[in-house]
Amino acid sequence: MSLLQRVDLGEVPYPEAVRQMAGWVDERQRGVVGDRLFLLSHPPVITYGPRTPLEDLPPAAAGVPTVQVDRGGYATYHGPGQLIGYVVVNLRERGPVDIVRWLENGLVAALGELGFATMRRDTPPGAASLVGVWTPEHHKVASIGMRIRRGVTSHGFALNVDPDMRVFEQFTVCGLQDVTMVSLRRLAERTGVPMPSDAAIRDAVAGALGARAQQWLR
């Protein structure tokens, strides 16, 4: 895929990010901007797609807000210590492309550059979706969920850098009953790979996805 504009944001409340994303998509549909990759984080929230069974969600006592969203996929956690990437690209202009596989491969390449061995997995027929990025032991380090409207993508990925991993134990993650979630922090401790800085992670991910122009927004 050709160059994206990289836009770095700080921590953005999830409802505000959804409101802004609608504007980003509209701008791209009207052709007033090019393709963009937005890098940001969120305060704690669990988001879930419309097909998510209610029993997959955490109990109210967990204390984490839940929000239904208009993307594919099931329930997942967003919070401090994650890198969130929202991809707003026009697939009609780019031609045929498997946007999810492109994201998976890009994240695998970025993490490999940082010293972490990861992989994408094909989903067997009839099985729960294995979309995302996994360790060779099949522990999940990044989740992906997207939407395409009038040829333009929205939403994207959540990469576990160093979030509170206990939250993942309180609900069914990504519709997978027995999934083990992992973070780059835990992988670094387990393998002896030096823990990269947040800036290095952002740069590696953006570079692997071809987003090299940088713009900071507050």
PDB file of C-alpha atoms in Angstrom:
ATOM      1  CA  MET A   1       0.000   0.000   0.000  1.00  0.00           C
ATOM      2  CA  SER A   2       1.177   3.546  -0.706  1.00  0.00           C
ATOM      3  CA  LEU A   3       2.092   6.203   1.838  1.00  0.00           C
ATOM      4  CA  LEU A   4      -0.270   7.166   4.635  1.00  0.00           C
ATOM      5  CA  GLN A   5      -0.092  10.365   6.619  1.00  0.00           C
ATOM      6  CA  ARG A   6       0.789   9.588  10.217  1.00  0.00           C
ATOM      7  CA  VAL A   7      -1.146  11.531  12.856  1.00  0.00           C
ATOM      8  CA  ASP A   8      -0.021  11.172  16.468  1.00  0.00           C
ATOM      9  CA  LEU A   9      -2.572  11.892  19.180  1.00  0.00           C
ATOM     10  CA  GLY A  10      -2.377  11.581  22.943  1.00  0.00           C
ATOM     11  CA  GLU A  11      -4.994   9.905  25.147  1.00  0.00           C
ATOM     12  CA  VAL A  12      -8.478  10.452  23.721  1.00  0.00           C
ATOM     13  CA  PRO A  13     -11.696   9.361  25.484  1.00  0.00           C
ATOM     14  CA  TYR A  14     -13.328   6.650  23.401  1.00  0.00           C
ATOM     15  CA  PRO A  15     -16.629   8.503  22.690  1.00  0.00           C
ATOM     16  CA  GLU A  16     -14.638  11.529  21.515  1.00  0.00           C
ATOM     17  CA  ALA A  17     -12.479   9.336  19.275  1.00  0.00           C
ATOM     18  CA  VAL A  18     -15.588   7.800  17.692  1.00  0.00           C
ATOM     19  CA  ARG A  19     -16.987  11.282  17.034  1.00  0.00           C
ATOM     20  CA  GLN A  20     -13.716  12.408  15.473  1.00  0.00           C
ATOM     21  CA  MET A  21     -13.392   9.216  13.445  1.00  0.00           C
ATOM     22  CA  ALA A  22     -16.738   9.890  11.770  1.00  0.00           C
ATOM     23  CA  GLY A  23     -15.284  13.196  10.623  1.00  0.00           C
ATOM     24  CA  TRP A  24     -12.046  11.588   9.431  1.00  0.00           C
ATOM     25  CA  VAL A  25     -14.040   9.080   7.365  1.00  0.00           C
ATOM     26  CA  ASP A  26     -16.243  11.806   5.898  1.00  0.00           C
ATOM     27  CA  GLU A  27     -13.190  13.847   4.902  1.00  0.00           C
ATOM     28  CA  ARG A  28     -11.654  10.824   3.176  1.00  0.00           C
ATOM     29  CA  GLN A  29     -14.909   9.947   1.397  1.00  0.00           C
ATOM     30  CA  ARG A  30     -15.118  13.495   0.049  1.00  0.00           C
ATOM     31  CA  GLY A  31     -11.485  13.375  -1.052  1.00  0.00           C
ATOM     32  CA  VAL A  32     -10.396  16.464   0.870  1.00  0.00           C
ATOM     33  CA  VAL A  33      -7.604  14.522   2.639  1.00  0.00           C
ATOM     34  CA  GLY A  34      -5.502  11.478   1.821  1.00  0.00           C
ATOM     35  CA  ASP A  35      -5.188   8.183   3.644  1.00  0.00           C
ATOM     36  CA  ARG A  36      -4.223   8.504   7.307  1.00  0.00           C
ATOM     37  CA  LEU A  37      -3.055   6.424  10.263  1.00  0.00           C
ATOM     38  CA  PHE A  38      -4.025   7.822  13.669  1.00  0.00           C
ATOM     39  CA  LEU A  39      -1.972   6.627  16.661  1.00  0.00           C
ATOM     40  CA  LEU A  40      -3.443   7.223  20.120  1.00  0.00           C
ATOM     41  CA  SER A  41      -4.552   5.651  23.409  1.00  0.00           C
ATOM     42  CA  HIS A  42      -7.800   5.529  25.394  1.00  0.00           C
ATOM     43  CA  PRO A  43      -8.852   5.601  29.038  1.00  0.00           C
ATOM     44  CA  PRO A  44     -10.139   2.168  30.162  1.00  0.00           C
ATOM     45  CA  VAL A  45     -13.102   0.918  28.102  1.00  0.00           C
ATOM     46  CA  ILE A  46     -14.370  -2.384  26.701  1.00  0.00           C
ATOM     47  CA  THR A  47     -15.809  -2.120  23.205  1.00  0.00           C
ATOM     48  CA  TYR A  48     -17.816  -4.789  21.445  1.00  0.00           C
ATOM     49  CA  GLY A  49     -19.316  -5.381  18.028  1.00  0.00           C
ATOM     50  CA  PRO A  50     -23.047  -5.986  17.460  1.00  0.00           C
ATOM     51  CA  ARG A  51     -22.653  -9.784  17.229  1.00  0.00           C
ATOM     52  CA  THR A  52     -21.143 -10.054  20.717  1.00  0.00           C
ATOM     53  CA  PRO A  53     -23.125 -12.270  23.140  1.00  0.00           C
ATOM     54  CA  LEU A  54     -23.938 -10.351  26.305  1.00  0.00           C
ATOM     55  CA  GLU A  55     -22.433 -13.146  28.385  1.00  0.00           C
ATOM     56  CA  ASP A  56     -19.047 -12.281  26.848  1.00  0.00           C
ATOM     57  CA  LEU A  57     -19.087  -8.894  28.599  1.00  0.00           C
ATOM     58  CA  PRO A  58     -17.697  -8.306  32.106  1.00  0.00           C
ATOM     59  CA  PRO A  59     -19.947  -7.961  35.162  1.00  0.00           C
ATOM     60  CA  ALA A  60     -20.828  -4.430  36.251  1.00  0.00           C
ATOM     61  CA  ALA A  61     -18.657  -4.992  39.316  1.00  0.00           C
ATOM     62  CA  ALA A  62     -15.582  -4.992  37.063  1.00  0.00           C
ATOM     63  CA  GLY A  63     -15.932  -1.220  36.883  1.00  0.00           C
ATOM     64  CA  VAL A  64     -14.855  -0.849  33.252  1.00  0.00           C
ATOM     65  CA  PRO A  65     -17.300   0.982  30.922  1.00  0.00           C
ATOM     66  CA  THR A  66     -18.646  -1.007  27.968  1.00  0.00           C
ATOM     67  CA  VAL A  67     -19.545   0.563  24.617  1.00  0.00           C
ATOM     68  CA  GLN A  68     -21.136  -1.078  21.566  1.00  0.00           C
ATOM     69  CA  VAL A  69     -19.407  -0.045  18.356  1.00  0.00           C
ATOM     70  CA  ASP A  70     -20.011  -0.326  14.603  1.00  0.00           C
ATOM     71  CA  ARG A  71     -16.931  -2.389  13.744  1.00  0.00           C
ATOM     72  CA  GLY A  72     -16.382  -6.066  13.145  1.00  0.00           C
ATOM     73  CA  GLY A  73     -15.204  -8.343  15.905  1.00  0.00           C
ATOM     74  CA  TYR A  74     -16.270  -9.041  19.444  1.00  0.00           C
ATOM     75  CA  ALA A  75     -15.390  -7.618  22.865  1.00  0.00           C
ATOM     76  CA  THR A  76     -11.947  -6.182  23.507  1.00  0.00           C
ATOM     77  CA  TYR A  77     -10.290  -3.877  26.013  1.00  0.00           C
ATOM     78  CA  HIS A  78      -8.738  -0.471  25.381  1.00  0.00           C
ATOM     79  CA  GLY A  79      -6.786   1.335  28.051  1.00  0.00           C
ATOM     80  CA  PRO A  80      -3.559   3.023  29.106  1.00  0.00           C
ATOM     81  CA  GLY A  81      -0.534   1.030  28.047  1.00  0.00           C
ATOM     82  CA  GLN A  82      -1.985   0.146  24.642  1.00  0.00           C
ATOM     83  CA  LEU A  83      -1.158   1.609  21.265  1.00  0.00           C
ATOM     84  CA  ILE A  84      -4.371   2.147  19.307  1.00  0.00           C
ATOM     85  CA  GLY A  85      -4.162   2.620  15.563  1.00  0.00           C
ATOM     86  CA  TYR A  86      -7.118   3.841  13.508  1.00  0.00           C
ATOM     87  CA  VAL A  87      -6.718   3.381   9.766  1.00  0.00           C
ATOM     88  CA  VAL A  88      -8.745   5.625   7.449  1.00  0.00           C
ATOM     89  CA  VAL A  89      -7.965   4.683   3.851  1.00  0.00           C
ATOM     90  CA  ASN A  90      -9.878   4.664   0.586  1.00  0.00           C
ATOM     91  CA  LEU A  91      -9.829   1.093  -0.720  1.00  0.00           C
ATOM     92  CA  ARG A  92     -11.408   2.106  -4.040  1.00  0.00           C
ATOM     93  CA  GLU A  93      -8.414   4.274  -4.834  1.00  0.00           C
ATOM     94  CA  ARG A  94      -5.899   1.686  -3.648  1.00  0.00           C
ATOM     95  CA  GLY A  95      -7.410  -1.185  -5.584  1.00  0.00           C
ATOM     96  CA  PRO A  96      -7.943  -4.737  -4.316  1.00  0.00           C
ATOM     97  CA  VAL A  97      -6.271  -5.236  -0.935  1.00  0.00           C
ATOM     98  CA  ASP A  98      -6.949  -7.423   2.091  1.00  0.00           C
ATOM     99  CA  ILE A  99      -6.800  -4.607   4.622  1.00  0.00           C
ATOM    100  CA  VAL A 100      -6.886  -6.917   7.652  1.00  0.00           C
ATOM    101  CA  ARG A 101      -4.052  -9.111   6.411  1.00  0.00           C
ATOM    102  CA  TRP A 102      -2.072  -6.000   5.524  1.00  0.00           C
ATOM    103  CA  LEU A 103      -2.479  -4.767   9.100  1.00  0.00           C
ATOM    104  CA  GLU A 104      -1.528  -8.144  10.546  1.00  0.00           C
ATOM    105  CA  ASN A 105       1.586  -8.390   8.392  1.00  0.00           C
ATOM    106  CA  GLY A 106       2.570  -4.808   9.144  1.00  0.00           C
ATOM    107  CA  LEU A 107       2.320  -5.297  12.899  1.00  0.00           C
ATOM    108  CA  VAL A 108       4.267  -8.567  12.679  1.00  0.00           C
ATOM    109  CA  ALA A 109       7.014  -6.766  10.742  1.00  0.00           C
ATOM    110  CA  ALA A 110       7.094  -3.882  13.230  1.00  0.00           C
ATOM    111  CA  LEU A 111       7.342  -6.176  16.231  1.00  0.00           C
ATOM    112  CA  GLY A 112      10.033  -8.207  14.497  1.00  0.00           C
ATOM    113  CA  GLU A 113      12.048  -5.008  14.038  1.00  0.00           C
ATOM    114  CA  LEU A 114      11.744  -4.460  17.800  1.00  0.00           C
ATOM    115  CA  GLY A 115      12.932  -7.985  18.572  1.00  0.00           C
ATOM    116  CA  PHE A 116       9.613  -9.758  19.191  1.00  0.00           C
ATOM    117  CA  ALA A 117       8.714 -12.884  17.223  1.00  0.00           C
ATOM    118  CA  THR A 118       5.026 -12.807  16.281  1.00  0.00           C
ATOM    119  CA  MET A 119       2.778 -14.156  13.549  1.00  0.00           C
ATOM    120  CA  ARG A 120      -0.637 -13.972  11.932  1.00  0.00           C
ATOM    121  CA  ARG A 121      -2.909 -17.029  11.906  1.00  0.00           C
ATOM    122  CA  ASP A 122      -5.413 -18.318   9.395  1.00  0.00           C
ATOM    123  CA  THR A 123      -8.858 -19.152  10.776  1.00  0.00           C
ATOM    124  CA  PRO A 124      -9.968 -22.753  10.158  1.00  0.00           C
ATOM    125  CA  PRO A 125     -13.433 -23.124   8.574  1.00  0.00           C
ATOM    126  CA  GLY A 126     -16.171 -22.840  11.164  1.00  0.00           C
ATOM    127  CA  ALA A 127     -13.804 -21.733  13.939  1.00  0.00           C
ATOM    128  CA  ALA A 128     -13.804 -18.481  15.895  1.00  0.00           C
ATOM    129  CA  SER A 129     -11.859 -15.730  14.155  1.00  0.00           C
ATOM    130  CA  LEU A 130      -8.085 -15.722  14.723  1.00  0.00           C
ATOM    131  CA  VAL A 131      -7.616 -12.270  13.216  1.00  0.00           C
ATOM    132  CA  GLY A 132      -4.877 -10.391  15.079  1.00  0.00           C
ATOM    133  CA  VAL A 133      -1.223 -10.838  15.970  1.00  0.00           C
ATOM    134  CA  TRP A 134       0.013 -13.818  17.968  1.00  0.00           C
ATOM    135  CA  THR A 135       3.188 -15.173  19.530  1.00  0.00           C
ATOM    136  CA  PRO A 136       4.515 -18.539  18.326  1.00  0.00           C
ATOM    137  CA  GLU A 137       2.877 -20.001  21.477  1.00  0.00           C
ATOM    138  CA  HIS A 138      -0.471 -18.643  20.213  1.00  0.00           C
ATOM    139  CA  HIS A 139      -0.782 -15.917  22.828  1.00  0.00           C
ATOM    140  CA  LYS A 140      -2.486 -12.815  21.429  1.00  0.00           C
ATOM    141  CA  VAL A 141      -0.679  -9.469  21.561  1.00  0.00           C
ATOM    142  CA  ALA A 142      -2.772  -7.354  19.172  1.00  0.00           C
ATOM    143  CA  SER A 143      -6.456  -7.281  18.236  1.00  0.00           C
ATOM    144  CA  ILE A 144      -7.926  -5.980  14.975  1.00  0.00           C
ATOM    145  CA  GLY A 145     -11.469  -4.881  14.173  1.00  0.00           C
ATOM    146  CA  MET A 146     -12.483  -2.720  11.216  1.00  0.00           C
ATOM    147  CA  ARG A 147     -15.407  -1.248   9.331  1.00  0.00           C
ATOM    148  CA  ILE A 148     -15.681  -0.301   5.664  1.00  0.00           C
ATOM    149  CA  ARG A 149     -18.259   2.265   4.565  1.00  0.00           C
ATOM    150  CA  ARG A 150     -18.468   3.602   0.997  1.00  0.00           C
ATOM    151  CA  GLY A 151     -15.034   2.198   0.305  1.00  0.00           C
ATOM    152  CA  VAL A 152     -13.321   3.884   3.303  1.00  0.00           C
ATOM    153  CA  THR A 153     -12.026   2.000   6.329  1.00  0.00           C
ATOM    154  CA  SER A 154     -12.258   2.977   9.987  1.00  0.00           C
ATOM    155  CA  HIS A 155     -11.277   1.538  13.372  1.00  0.00           C
ATOM    156  CA  GLY A 156      -8.120  -0.578  13.335  1.00  0.00           C
ATOM    157  CA  PHE A 157      -5.893  -2.281  15.906  1.00  0.00           C
ATOM    158  CA  ALA A 158      -5.045  -2.377  19.610  1.00  0.00           C
ATOM    159  CA  LEU A 159      -1.488  -3.429  20.488  1.00  0.00           C
ATOM    160  CA  ASN A 160      -0.819  -4.468  24.080  1.00  0.00           C
ATOM    161  CA  VAL A 161       2.333  -2.633  25.108  1.00  0.00           C
ATOM    162  CA  ASP A 162       2.019  -2.558  28.908  1.00  0.00           C
ATOM    163  CA  PRO A 163      -1.662  -2.368  29.912  1.00  0.00           C
ATOM    164  CA  ASP A 164      -3.294  -3.787  33.041  1.00  0.00           C
ATOM    165  CA  MET A 165      -3.553  -7.385  31.855  1.00  0.00           C
ATOM    166  CA  ARG A 166      -5.909  -8.348  34.691  1.00  0.00           C
ATOM    167  CA  VAL A 167      -8.794  -6.693  32.831  1.00  0.00           C
ATOM    168  CA  PHE A 168      -8.650  -9.358  30.113  1.00  0.00           C
ATOM    169  CA  GLU A 169      -9.463 -12.008  32.714  1.00  0.00           C
ATOM    170  CA  GLN A 170     -12.880 -10.438  33.413  1.00  0.00           C
ATOM    171  CA  PHE A 171     -14.556 -11.023  30.036  1.00  0.00           C
ATOM    172  CA  THR A 172     -14.399 -13.188  26.901  1.00  0.00           C
ATOM    173  CA  VAL A 173     -11.844 -11.523  24.646  1.00  0.00           C
ATOM    174  CA  CYS A 174     -12.549 -11.438  20.889  1.00  0.00           C
ATOM    175  CA  GLY A 175     -15.116 -14.229  21.201  1.00  0.00           C
ATOM    176  CA  LEU A 176     -12.332 -16.698  22.126  1.00  0.00           C
ATOM    177  CA  GLN A 177     -13.140 -18.660  25.257  1.00  0.00           C
ATOM    178  CA  ASP A 178      -9.611 -19.867  26.020  1.00  0.00           C
ATOM    179  CA  VAL A 179      -7.396 -17.116  24.593  1.00  0.00           C
ATOM    180  CA  THR A 180      -4.302 -16.010  26.497  1.00  0.00           C
ATOM    181  CA  MET A 181      -3.574 -12.323  26.082  1.00  0.00           C
ATOM    182  CA  VAL A 182      -0.028 -11.044  26.414  1.00  0.00           C
ATOM    183  CA  SER A 183       1.770  -7.688  26.332  1.00  0.00           C
ATOM    184  CA  LEU A 184       5.113  -6.570  24.977  1.00  0.00           C
ATOM    185  CA  ARG A 185       6.183  -5.946  28.582  1.00  0.00           C
ATOM    186  CA  ARG A 186       5.538  -9.580  29.506  1.00  0.00           C
ATOM    187  CA  LEU A 187       7.204 -10.798  26.325  1.00  0.00           C
ATOM    188  CA  ALA A 188      10.267  -8.663  27.071  1.00  0.00           C
ATOM    189  CA  GLU A 189      10.504 -10.045  30.591  1.00  0.00           C
ATOM    190  CA  ARG A 190      10.073 -13.607  29.354  1.00  0.00           C
ATOM    191  CA  THR A 191      12.506 -13.474  26.448  1.00  0.00           C
ATOM    192  CA  GLY A 192      15.084 -10.935  27.613  1.00  0.00           C
ATOM    193  CA  VAL A 193      14.367  -8.601  24.701  1.00  0.00           C
ATOM    194  CA  PRO A 194      14.919  -4.966  25.797  1.00  0.00           C
ATOM    195  CA  MET A 195      11.601  -3.198  26.309  1.00  0.00           C
ATOM    196  CA  PRO A 196      11.314  -0.520  23.602  1.00  0.00           C
ATOM    197  CA  SER A 197      10.113   2.984  24.368  1.00  0.00           C
ATOM    198  CA  ASP A 198       6.614   4.081  23.396  1.00  0.00           C
ATOM    199  CA  ALA A 199       8.145   6.344  20.752  1.00  0.00           C
ATOM    200  CA  ALA A 200      10.134   3.452  19.260  1.00  0.00           C
ATOM    201  CA  ILE A 201       6.997   1.305  19.101  1.00  0.00           C
ATOM    202  CA  ARG A 202       5.025   4.047  17.372  1.00  0.00           C
ATOM    203  CA  ASP A 203       7.838   4.624  14.883  1.00  0.00           C
ATOM    204  CA  ALA A 204       8.186   0.909  14.105  1.00  0.00           C
ATOM    205  CA  VAL A 205       4.454   0.420  13.592  1.00  0.00           C
ATOM    206  CA  ALA A 206       4.062   3.547  11.484  1.00  0.00           C
ATOM    207  CA  GLY A 207       7.101   2.664   9.388  1.00  0.00           C
ATOM    208  CA  ALA A 208       5.936  -0.892   8.754  1.00  0.00           C
ATOM    209  CA  LEU A 209       2.554   0.403   7.588  1.00  0.00           C
ATOM    210  CA  GLY A 210       4.108   2.990   5.295  1.00  0.00           C
ATOM    211  CA  ALA A 211       3.021   5.987   7.389  1.00  0.00           C
ATOM    212  CA  ARG A 212       6.097   8.168   7.466  1.00  0.00           C
ATOM    213  CA  ALA A 213       4.826  11.739   7.439  1.00  0.00           C
ATOM    214  CA  GLN A 214       4.253  12.911  10.994  1.00  0.00           C
ATOM    215  CA  GLN A 215       1.857  15.419  12.457  1.00  0.00           C
ATOM    216  CA  TRP A 216       1.191  15.973  16.169  1.00  0.00           C
ATOM    217  CA  LEU A 217      -2.278  16.999  17.301  1.00  0.00           C
ATOM    218  CA  ARG A 218      -3.459  17.804  20.825  1.00  0.00           C
TER     219      ARG A 218
END
